[in-house]
mmCIF file of C-alpha atoms in Angstrom:
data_model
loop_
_atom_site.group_PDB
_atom_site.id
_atom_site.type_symbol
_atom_site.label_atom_id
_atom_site.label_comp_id
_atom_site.label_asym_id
_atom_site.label_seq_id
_atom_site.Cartn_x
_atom_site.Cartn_y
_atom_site.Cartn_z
ATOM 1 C CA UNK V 1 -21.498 15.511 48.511
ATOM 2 C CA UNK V 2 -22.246 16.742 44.944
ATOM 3 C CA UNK V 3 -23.296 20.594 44.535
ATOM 4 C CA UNK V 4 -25.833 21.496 41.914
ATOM 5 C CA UNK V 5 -25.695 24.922 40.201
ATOM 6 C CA UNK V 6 -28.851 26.510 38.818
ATOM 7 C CA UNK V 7 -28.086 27.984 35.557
ATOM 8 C CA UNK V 8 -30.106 30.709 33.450
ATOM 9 C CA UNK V 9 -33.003 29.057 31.497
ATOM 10 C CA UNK V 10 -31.141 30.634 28.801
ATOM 11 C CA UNK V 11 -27.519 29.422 28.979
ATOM 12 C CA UNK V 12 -27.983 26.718 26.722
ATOM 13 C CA UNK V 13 -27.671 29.873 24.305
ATOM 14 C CA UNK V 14 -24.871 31.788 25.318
ATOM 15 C CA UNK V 15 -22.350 31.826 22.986
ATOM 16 C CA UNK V 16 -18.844 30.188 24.022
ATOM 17 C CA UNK V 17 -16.800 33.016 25.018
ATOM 18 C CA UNK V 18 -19.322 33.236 28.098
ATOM 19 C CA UNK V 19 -19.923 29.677 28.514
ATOM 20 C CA UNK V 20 -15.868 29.234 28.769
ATOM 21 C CA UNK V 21 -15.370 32.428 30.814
ATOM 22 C CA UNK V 22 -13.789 31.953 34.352
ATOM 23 C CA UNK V 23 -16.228 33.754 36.360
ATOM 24 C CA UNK V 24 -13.623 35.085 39.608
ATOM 25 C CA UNK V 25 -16.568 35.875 42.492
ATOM 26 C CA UNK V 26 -18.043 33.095 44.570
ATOM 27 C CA UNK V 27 -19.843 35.739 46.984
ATOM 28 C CA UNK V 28 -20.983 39.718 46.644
ATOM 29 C CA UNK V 29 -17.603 40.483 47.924
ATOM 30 C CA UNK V 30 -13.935 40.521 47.275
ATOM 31 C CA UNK V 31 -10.732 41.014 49.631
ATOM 32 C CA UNK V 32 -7.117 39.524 48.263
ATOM 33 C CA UNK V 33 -6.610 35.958 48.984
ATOM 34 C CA UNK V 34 -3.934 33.310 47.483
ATOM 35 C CA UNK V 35 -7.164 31.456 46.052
ATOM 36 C CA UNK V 36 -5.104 28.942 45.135
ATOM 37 C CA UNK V 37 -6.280 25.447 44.232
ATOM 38 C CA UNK V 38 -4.908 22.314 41.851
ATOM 39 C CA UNK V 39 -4.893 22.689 38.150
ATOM 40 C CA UNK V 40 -7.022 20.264 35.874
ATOM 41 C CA UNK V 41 -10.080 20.767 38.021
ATOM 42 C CA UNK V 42 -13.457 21.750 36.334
ATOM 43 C CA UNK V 43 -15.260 24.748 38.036
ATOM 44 C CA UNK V 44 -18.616 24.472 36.891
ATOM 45 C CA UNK V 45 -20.296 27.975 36.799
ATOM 46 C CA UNK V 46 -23.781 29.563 36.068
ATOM 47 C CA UNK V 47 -22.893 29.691 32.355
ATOM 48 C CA UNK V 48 -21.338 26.763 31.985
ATOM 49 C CA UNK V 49 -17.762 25.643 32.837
ATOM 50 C CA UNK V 50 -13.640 26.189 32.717
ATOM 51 C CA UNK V 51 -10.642 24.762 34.128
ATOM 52 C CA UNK V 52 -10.439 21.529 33.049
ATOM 53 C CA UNK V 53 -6.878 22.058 30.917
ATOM 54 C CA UNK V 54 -3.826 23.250 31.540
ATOM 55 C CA UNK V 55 -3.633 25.635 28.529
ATOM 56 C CA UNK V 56 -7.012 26.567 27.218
ATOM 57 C CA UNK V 57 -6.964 27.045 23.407
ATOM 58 C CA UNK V 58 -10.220 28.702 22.400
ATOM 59 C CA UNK V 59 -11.891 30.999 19.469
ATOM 60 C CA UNK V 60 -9.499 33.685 20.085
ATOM 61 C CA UNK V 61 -5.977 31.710 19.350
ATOM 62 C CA UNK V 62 -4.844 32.739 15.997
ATOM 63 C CA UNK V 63 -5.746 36.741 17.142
ATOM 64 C CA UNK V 64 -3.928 36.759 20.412
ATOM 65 C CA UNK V 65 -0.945 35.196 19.054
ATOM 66 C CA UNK V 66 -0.664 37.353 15.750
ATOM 67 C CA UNK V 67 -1.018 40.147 18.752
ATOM 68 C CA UNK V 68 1.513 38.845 20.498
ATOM 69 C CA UNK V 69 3.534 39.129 17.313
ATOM 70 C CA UNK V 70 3.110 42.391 16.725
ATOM 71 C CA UNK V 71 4.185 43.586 20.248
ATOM 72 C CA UNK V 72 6.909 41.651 20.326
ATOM 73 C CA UNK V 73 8.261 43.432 16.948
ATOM 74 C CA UNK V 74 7.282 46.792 18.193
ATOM 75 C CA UNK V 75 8.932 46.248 21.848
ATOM 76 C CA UNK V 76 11.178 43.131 21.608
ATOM 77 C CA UNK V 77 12.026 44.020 25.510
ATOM 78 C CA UNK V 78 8.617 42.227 26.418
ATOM 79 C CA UNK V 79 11.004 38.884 26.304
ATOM 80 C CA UNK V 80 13.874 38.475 27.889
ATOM 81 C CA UNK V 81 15.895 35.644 29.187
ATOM 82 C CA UNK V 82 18.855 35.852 31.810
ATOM 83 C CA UNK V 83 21.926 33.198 31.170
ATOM 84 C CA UNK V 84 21.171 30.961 33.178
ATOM 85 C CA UNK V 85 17.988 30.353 32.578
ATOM 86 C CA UNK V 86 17.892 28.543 29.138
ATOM 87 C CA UNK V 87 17.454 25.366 30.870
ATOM 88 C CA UNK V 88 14.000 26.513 32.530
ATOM 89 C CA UNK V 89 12.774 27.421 28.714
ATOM 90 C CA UNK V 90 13.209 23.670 27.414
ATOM 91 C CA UNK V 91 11.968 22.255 31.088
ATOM 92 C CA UNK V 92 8.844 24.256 29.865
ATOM 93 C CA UNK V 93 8.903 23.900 26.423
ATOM 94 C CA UNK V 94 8.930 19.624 27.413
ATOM 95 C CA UNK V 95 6.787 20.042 30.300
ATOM 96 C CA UNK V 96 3.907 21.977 28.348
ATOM 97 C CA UNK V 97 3.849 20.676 24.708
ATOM 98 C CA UNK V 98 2.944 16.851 25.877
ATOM 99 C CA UNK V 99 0.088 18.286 27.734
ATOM 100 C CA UNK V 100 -1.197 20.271 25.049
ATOM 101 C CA UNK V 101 -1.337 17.121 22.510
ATOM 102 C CA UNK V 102 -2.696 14.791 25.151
ATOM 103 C CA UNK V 103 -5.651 18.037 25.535
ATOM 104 C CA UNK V 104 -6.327 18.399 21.719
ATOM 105 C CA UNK V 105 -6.024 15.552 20.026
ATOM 106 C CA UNK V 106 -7.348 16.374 17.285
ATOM 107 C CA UNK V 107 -5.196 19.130 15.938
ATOM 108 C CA UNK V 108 -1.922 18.726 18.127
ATOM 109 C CA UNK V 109 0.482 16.235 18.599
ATOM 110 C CA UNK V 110 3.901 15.909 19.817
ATOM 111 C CA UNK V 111 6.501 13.111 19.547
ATOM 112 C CA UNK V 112 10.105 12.716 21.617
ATOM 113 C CA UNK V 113 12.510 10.103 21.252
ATOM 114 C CA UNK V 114 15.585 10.903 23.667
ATOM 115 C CA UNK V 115 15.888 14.449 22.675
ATOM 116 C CA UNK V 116 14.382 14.651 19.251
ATOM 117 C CA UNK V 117 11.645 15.807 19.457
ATOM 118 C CA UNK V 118 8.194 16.561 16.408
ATOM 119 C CA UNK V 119 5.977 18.889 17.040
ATOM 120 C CA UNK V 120 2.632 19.045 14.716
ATOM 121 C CA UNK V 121 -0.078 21.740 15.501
ATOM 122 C CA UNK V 122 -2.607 21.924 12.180
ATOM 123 C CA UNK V 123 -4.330 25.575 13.528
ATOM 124 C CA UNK V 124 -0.954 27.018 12.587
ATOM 125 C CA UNK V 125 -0.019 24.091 9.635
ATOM 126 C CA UNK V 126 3.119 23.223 11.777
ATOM 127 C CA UNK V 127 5.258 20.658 11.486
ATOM 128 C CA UNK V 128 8.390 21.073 12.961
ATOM 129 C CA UNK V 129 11.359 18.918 14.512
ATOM 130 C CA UNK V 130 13.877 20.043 17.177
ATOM 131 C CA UNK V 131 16.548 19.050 19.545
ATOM 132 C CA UNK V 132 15.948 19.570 23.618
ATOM 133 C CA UNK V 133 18.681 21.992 24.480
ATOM 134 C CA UNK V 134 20.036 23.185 21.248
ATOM 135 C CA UNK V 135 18.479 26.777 21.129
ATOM 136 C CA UNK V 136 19.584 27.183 16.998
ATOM 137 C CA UNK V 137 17.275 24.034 16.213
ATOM 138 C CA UNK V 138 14.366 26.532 17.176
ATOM 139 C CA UNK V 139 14.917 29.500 14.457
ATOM 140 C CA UNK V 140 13.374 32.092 16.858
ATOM 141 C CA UNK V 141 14.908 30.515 19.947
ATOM 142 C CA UNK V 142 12.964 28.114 22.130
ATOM 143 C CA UNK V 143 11.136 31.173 24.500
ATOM 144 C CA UNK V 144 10.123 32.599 21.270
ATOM 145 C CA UNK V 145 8.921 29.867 19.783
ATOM 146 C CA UNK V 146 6.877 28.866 23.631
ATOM 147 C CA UNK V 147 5.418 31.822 23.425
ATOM 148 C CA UNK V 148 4.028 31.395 19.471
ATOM 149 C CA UNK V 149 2.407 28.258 20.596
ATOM 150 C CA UNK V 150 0.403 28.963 24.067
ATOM 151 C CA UNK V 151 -1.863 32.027 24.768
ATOM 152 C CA UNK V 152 -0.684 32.582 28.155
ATOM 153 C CA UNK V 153 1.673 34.878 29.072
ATOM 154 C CA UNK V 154 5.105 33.391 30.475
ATOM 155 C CA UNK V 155 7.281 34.267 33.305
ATOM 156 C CA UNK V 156 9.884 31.989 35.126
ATOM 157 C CA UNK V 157 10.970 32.743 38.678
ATOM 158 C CA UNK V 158 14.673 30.755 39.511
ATOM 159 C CA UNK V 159 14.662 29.928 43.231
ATOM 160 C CA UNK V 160 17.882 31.040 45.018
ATOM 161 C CA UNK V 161 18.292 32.564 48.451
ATOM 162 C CA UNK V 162 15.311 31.269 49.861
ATOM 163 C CA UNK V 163 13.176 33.074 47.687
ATOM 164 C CA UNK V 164 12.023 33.668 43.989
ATOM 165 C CA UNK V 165 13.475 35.598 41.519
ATOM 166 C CA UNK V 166 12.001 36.786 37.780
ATOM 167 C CA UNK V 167 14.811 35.849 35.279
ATOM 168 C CA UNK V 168 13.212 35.331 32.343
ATOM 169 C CA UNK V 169 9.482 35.793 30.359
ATOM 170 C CA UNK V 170 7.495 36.358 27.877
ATOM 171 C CA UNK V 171 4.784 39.271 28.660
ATOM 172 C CA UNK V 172 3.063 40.560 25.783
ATOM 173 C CA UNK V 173 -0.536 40.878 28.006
ATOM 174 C CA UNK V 174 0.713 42.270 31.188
ATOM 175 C CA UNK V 175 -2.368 44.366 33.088
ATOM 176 C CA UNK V 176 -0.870 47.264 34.643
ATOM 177 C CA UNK V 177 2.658 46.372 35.589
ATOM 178 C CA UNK V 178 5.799 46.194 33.785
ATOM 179 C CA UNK V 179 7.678 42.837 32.598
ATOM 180 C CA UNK V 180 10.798 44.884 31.878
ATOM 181 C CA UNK V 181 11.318 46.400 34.969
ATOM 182 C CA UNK V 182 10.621 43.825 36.955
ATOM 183 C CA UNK V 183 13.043 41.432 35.514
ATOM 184 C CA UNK V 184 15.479 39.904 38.381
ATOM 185 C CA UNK V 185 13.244 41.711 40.789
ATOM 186 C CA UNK V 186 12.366 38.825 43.421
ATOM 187 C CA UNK V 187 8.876 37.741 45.059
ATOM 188 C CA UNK V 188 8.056 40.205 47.668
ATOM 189 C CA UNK V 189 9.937 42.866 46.017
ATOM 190 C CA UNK V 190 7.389 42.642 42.818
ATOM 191 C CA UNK V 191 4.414 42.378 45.377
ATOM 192 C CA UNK V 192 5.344 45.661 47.302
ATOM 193 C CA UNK V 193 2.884 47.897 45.866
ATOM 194 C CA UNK V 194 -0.008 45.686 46.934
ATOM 195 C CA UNK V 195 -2.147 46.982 49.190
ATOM 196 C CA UNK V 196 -3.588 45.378 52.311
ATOM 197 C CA UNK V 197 -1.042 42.676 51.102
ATOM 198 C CA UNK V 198 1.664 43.082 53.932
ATOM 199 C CA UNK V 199 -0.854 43.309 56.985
ATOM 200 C CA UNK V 200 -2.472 40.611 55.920
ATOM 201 C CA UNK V 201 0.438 38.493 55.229
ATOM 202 C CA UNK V 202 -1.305 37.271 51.749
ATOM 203 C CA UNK V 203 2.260 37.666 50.044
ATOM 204 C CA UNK V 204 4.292 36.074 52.589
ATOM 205 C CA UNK V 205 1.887 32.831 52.928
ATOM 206 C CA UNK V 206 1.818 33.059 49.097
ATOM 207 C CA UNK V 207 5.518 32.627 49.057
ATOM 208 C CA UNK V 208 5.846 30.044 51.742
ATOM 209 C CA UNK V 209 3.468 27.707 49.303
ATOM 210 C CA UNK V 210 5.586 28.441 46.577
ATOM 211 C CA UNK V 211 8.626 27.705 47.743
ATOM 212 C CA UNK V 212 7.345 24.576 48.983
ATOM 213 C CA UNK V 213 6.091 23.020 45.745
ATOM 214 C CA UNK V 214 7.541 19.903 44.462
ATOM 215 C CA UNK V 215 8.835 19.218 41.218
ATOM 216 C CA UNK V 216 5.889 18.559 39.004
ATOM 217 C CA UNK V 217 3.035 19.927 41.194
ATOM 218 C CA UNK V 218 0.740 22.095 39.680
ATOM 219 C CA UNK V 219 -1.489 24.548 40.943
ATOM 220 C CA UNK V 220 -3.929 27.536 39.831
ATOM 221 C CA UNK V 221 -5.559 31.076 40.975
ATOM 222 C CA UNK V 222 -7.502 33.721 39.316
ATOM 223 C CA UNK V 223 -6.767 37.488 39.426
ATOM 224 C CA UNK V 224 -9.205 40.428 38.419
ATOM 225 C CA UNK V 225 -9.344 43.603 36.879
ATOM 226 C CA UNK V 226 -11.341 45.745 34.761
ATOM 227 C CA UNK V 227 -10.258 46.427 30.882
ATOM 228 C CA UNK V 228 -11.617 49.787 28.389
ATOM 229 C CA UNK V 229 -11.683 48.142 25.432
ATOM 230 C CA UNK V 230 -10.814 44.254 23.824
ATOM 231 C CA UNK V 231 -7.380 45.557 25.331
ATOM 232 C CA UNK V 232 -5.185 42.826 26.157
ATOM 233 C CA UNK V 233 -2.126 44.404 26.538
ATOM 234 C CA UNK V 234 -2.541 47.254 29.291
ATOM 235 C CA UNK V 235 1.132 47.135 30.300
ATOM 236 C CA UNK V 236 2.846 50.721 31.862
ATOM 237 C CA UNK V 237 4.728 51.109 28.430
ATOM 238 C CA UNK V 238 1.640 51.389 26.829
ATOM 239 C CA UNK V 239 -0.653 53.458 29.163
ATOM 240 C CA UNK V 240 -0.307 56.522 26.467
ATOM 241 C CA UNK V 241 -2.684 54.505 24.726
ATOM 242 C CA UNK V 242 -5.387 52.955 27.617
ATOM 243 C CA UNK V 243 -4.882 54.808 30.302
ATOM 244 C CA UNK V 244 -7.331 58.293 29.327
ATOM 245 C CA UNK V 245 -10.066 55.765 28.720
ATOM 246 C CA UNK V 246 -10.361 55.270 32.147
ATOM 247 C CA UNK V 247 -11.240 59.365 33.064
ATOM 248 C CA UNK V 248 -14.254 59.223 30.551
ATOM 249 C CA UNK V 249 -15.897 55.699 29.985
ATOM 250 C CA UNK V 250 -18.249 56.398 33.069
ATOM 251 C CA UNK V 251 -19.936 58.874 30.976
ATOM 252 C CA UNK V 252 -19.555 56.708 27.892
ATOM 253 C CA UNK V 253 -22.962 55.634 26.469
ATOM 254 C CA UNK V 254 -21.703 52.945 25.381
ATOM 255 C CA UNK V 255 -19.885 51.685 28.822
ATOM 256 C CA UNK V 256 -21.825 48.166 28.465
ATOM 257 C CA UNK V 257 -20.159 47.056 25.051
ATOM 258 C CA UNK V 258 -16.720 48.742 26.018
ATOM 259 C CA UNK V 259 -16.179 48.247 29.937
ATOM 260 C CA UNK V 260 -14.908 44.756 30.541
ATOM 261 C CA UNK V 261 -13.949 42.235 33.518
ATOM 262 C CA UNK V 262 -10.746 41.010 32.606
ATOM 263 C CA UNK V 263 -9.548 37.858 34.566
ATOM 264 C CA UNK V 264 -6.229 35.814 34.912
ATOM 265 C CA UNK V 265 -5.952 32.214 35.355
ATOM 266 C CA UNK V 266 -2.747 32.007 36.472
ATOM 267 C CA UNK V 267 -1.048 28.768 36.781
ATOM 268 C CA UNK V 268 2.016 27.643 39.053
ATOM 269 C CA UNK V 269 4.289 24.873 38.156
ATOM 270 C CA UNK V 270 7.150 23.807 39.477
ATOM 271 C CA UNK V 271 9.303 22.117 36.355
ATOM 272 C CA UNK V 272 10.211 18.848 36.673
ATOM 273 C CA UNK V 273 14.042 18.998 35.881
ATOM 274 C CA UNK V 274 15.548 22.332 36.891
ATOM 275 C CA UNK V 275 12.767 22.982 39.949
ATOM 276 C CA UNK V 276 12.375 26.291 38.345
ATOM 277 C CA UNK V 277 8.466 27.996 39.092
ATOM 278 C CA UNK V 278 6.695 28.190 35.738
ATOM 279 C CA UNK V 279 3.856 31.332 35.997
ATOM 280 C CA UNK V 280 1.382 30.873 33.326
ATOM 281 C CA UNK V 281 -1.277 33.785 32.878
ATOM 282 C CA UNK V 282 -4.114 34.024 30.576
ATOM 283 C CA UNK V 283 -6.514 36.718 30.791
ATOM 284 C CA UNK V 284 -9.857 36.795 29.646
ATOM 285 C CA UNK V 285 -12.480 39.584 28.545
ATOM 286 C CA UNK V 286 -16.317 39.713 28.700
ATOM 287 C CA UNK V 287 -17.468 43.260 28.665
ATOM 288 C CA UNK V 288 -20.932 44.151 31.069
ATOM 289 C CA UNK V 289 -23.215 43.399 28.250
ATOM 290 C CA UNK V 290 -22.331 39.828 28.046
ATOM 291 C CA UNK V 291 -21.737 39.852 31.850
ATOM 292 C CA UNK V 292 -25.450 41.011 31.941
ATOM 293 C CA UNK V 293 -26.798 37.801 30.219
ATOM 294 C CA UNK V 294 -25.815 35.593 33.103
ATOM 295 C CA UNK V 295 -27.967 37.182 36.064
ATOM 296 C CA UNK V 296 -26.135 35.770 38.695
ATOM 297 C CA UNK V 297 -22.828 37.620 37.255
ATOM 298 C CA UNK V 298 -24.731 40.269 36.477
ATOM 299 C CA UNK V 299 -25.738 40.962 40.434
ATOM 300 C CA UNK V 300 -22.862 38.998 42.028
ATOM 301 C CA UNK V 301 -20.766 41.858 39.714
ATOM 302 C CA UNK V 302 -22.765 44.697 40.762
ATOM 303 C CA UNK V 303 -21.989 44.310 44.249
ATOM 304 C CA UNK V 304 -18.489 43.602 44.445
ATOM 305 C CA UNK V 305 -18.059 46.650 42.625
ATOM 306 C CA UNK V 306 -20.243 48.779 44.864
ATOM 307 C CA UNK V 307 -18.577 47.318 48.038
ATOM 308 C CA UNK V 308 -14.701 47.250 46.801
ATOM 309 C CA UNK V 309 -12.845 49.014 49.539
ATOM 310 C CA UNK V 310 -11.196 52.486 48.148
ATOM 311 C CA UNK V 311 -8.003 51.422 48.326
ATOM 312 C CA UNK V 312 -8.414 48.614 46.686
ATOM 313 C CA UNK V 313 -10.538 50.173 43.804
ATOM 314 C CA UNK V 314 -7.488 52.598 43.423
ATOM 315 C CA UNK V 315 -4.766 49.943 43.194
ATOM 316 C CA UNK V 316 -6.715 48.147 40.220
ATOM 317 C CA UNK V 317 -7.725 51.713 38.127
ATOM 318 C CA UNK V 318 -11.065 51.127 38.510
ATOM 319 C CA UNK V 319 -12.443 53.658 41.079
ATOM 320 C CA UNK V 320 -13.650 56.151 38.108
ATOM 321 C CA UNK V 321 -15.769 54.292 36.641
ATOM 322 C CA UNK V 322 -16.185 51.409 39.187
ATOM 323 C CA UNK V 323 -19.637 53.323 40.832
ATOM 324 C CA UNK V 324 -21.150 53.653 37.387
ATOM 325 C CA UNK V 325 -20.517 50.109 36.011
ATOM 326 C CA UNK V 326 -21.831 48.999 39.686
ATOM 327 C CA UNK V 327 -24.650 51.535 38.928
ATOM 328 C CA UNK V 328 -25.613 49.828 35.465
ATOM 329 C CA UNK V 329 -25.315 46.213 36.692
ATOM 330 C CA UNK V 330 -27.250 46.411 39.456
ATOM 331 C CA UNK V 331 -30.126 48.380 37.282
ATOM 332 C CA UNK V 332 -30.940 45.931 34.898
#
């Protein structure tokens, strides 16, 4: 049965950053769920539509990763790798660089012949050949160099014990948490702080999917949030920075243009050759303004804000400001 989705009279308009965005709410509420569904598959929304890659590559590439650079000089601990887990980075590196040529075509292209391998991408006039598991034929080391090529973040959880531990990442865009302290932290360790999480047993099911993914299988969920600012990195090291925006922008005149729903598409892949769980997240901005153009957003929005439960509201930093952003949505 095929499912039709009536979009604005006006979408043919919108420019791409909405028409791309991964719109998180299917109903007027929200509660924690794994959400989680295969990768590749198109979700068609009232804009228009996402999903349909593995590793978008949109308008914003060349910013995001010149961010990324600059974070990483200012606070190399954003990346770190334990010993063992150099073999995970090139299962990754080979796993994710085929995919990304066979995706865009037109300005990517990769090439392996046992483990030689070329790598050509013409946004960044790149041209570069290296050897699968020699870490000095990558001059910033292979993690490094992962992480200058993608948008999403990058964490890698080694399985051991009968569970899932963080050894090694790349987190230059982490929303609210710390990469650095929760290196070789496992699963439900990391997860603690959820709420609602433990009596529901959201964390625990999560986990028992996890652990039973095959090598190769690849899967996808979407997380939410709410961003002051074109903020992608809203990490605890920085919250100096972010976090007093939070106290005022619901008296901020301006809270259309600067409040925004940030979302992660995280993706969950289980590498082909060391079995080690690749976590891919890319977040995404739209502030309320643009959120306003699409009006099923803009009341679907409105009311998950207004209905949020308090504890949940309080978890994500948003119960300041969440009332008036619910407020404005739900006015216009």
């Amino acid at each position: 049965m095929s499912i039709t989705i009536d979009k604005d009279p006006d979408s043919a308009v919108l420019p791409e950053r909405i028409k791309r965005f991964p719109f998180p709410f299917s109903s007027d509420s929200y509660r924690y769920s794994a959400n989680v569904e295969p990768a590749h598959k198109t979700v068609p929304t009232e804009a228009g539509a996402w999903g349909a890659g593995l590793i978008d590559i949109d308008e914003n590439y060349l910013q995001e990763l010149a961010e990324r650079d600059g974070i990483l000089a200012r606070d190399p601990s954003r990346m770190q790798v334990l010993p063992h887990m150099g073999p995970a980075v090139w299962d990754a590196i080979t796993a994710l660089l085929p995919v990304m040529a066979e995706e865009n075509p037109s300005i990517m292209s990769f090439h392996r012949e046992g483990n030689t391998c070329r790598w050509r991408n013409t946004l960044q006039d790149l041209d570069v050949e290296f050897t699968v598991g020699d870490d000095d034929s990558l001059p910033m080391g292979p993690l490094r160099f992962l992480g200058s090529q993608i948008q999403d973040d990058i964490v890698l959880l080694d399985i051991r014990e009968d569970t899932m531990w963080l050894d090694a990442g790349l987190v230059t865009f982490a929303a609210d948490w710390s990469f650095g302290f929760d290196v070789g932290m496992n699963f439900l360790e990391i997860h603690g702080p959820v709420p609602r999480v433990k009596e529901e047993r959201i964390v625990s099911r999560a986990h028992q999917f996890l652990m039973r993914l095959q090598p190769g299988e690849q899967y996808r969920r979407t997380n939410w949030t709410m961003t002051v600012g074109q903020r992608l990195d809203t990490s605890t090291e920085t919250y100096p920075e972010w976090g007093p925006d939070r106290a005022t922008i619901a008296d901020d005149p301006d809270l259309p243009n600067k409040l925004h729903l940030r979302v992660e598409v995280q993706h969950l892949i289980r590498l082909p050759h060391t079995g080690v769980l690749l976590f891919l997240v890319r977040s995404y901005l739209l502030p309320l303004a643009d959120i306003a153009r699409v009006p099923a957003w803009r009341e679907t929005f409105g009311h998950v804000l207004a209905e949020l439960p308090e504890d949940m509201a309080e978890y994500k930093g948003i119960i300041r400001y969440r009332k008036a952003a619910s407020d404005w949505l739900l006015a216009r």
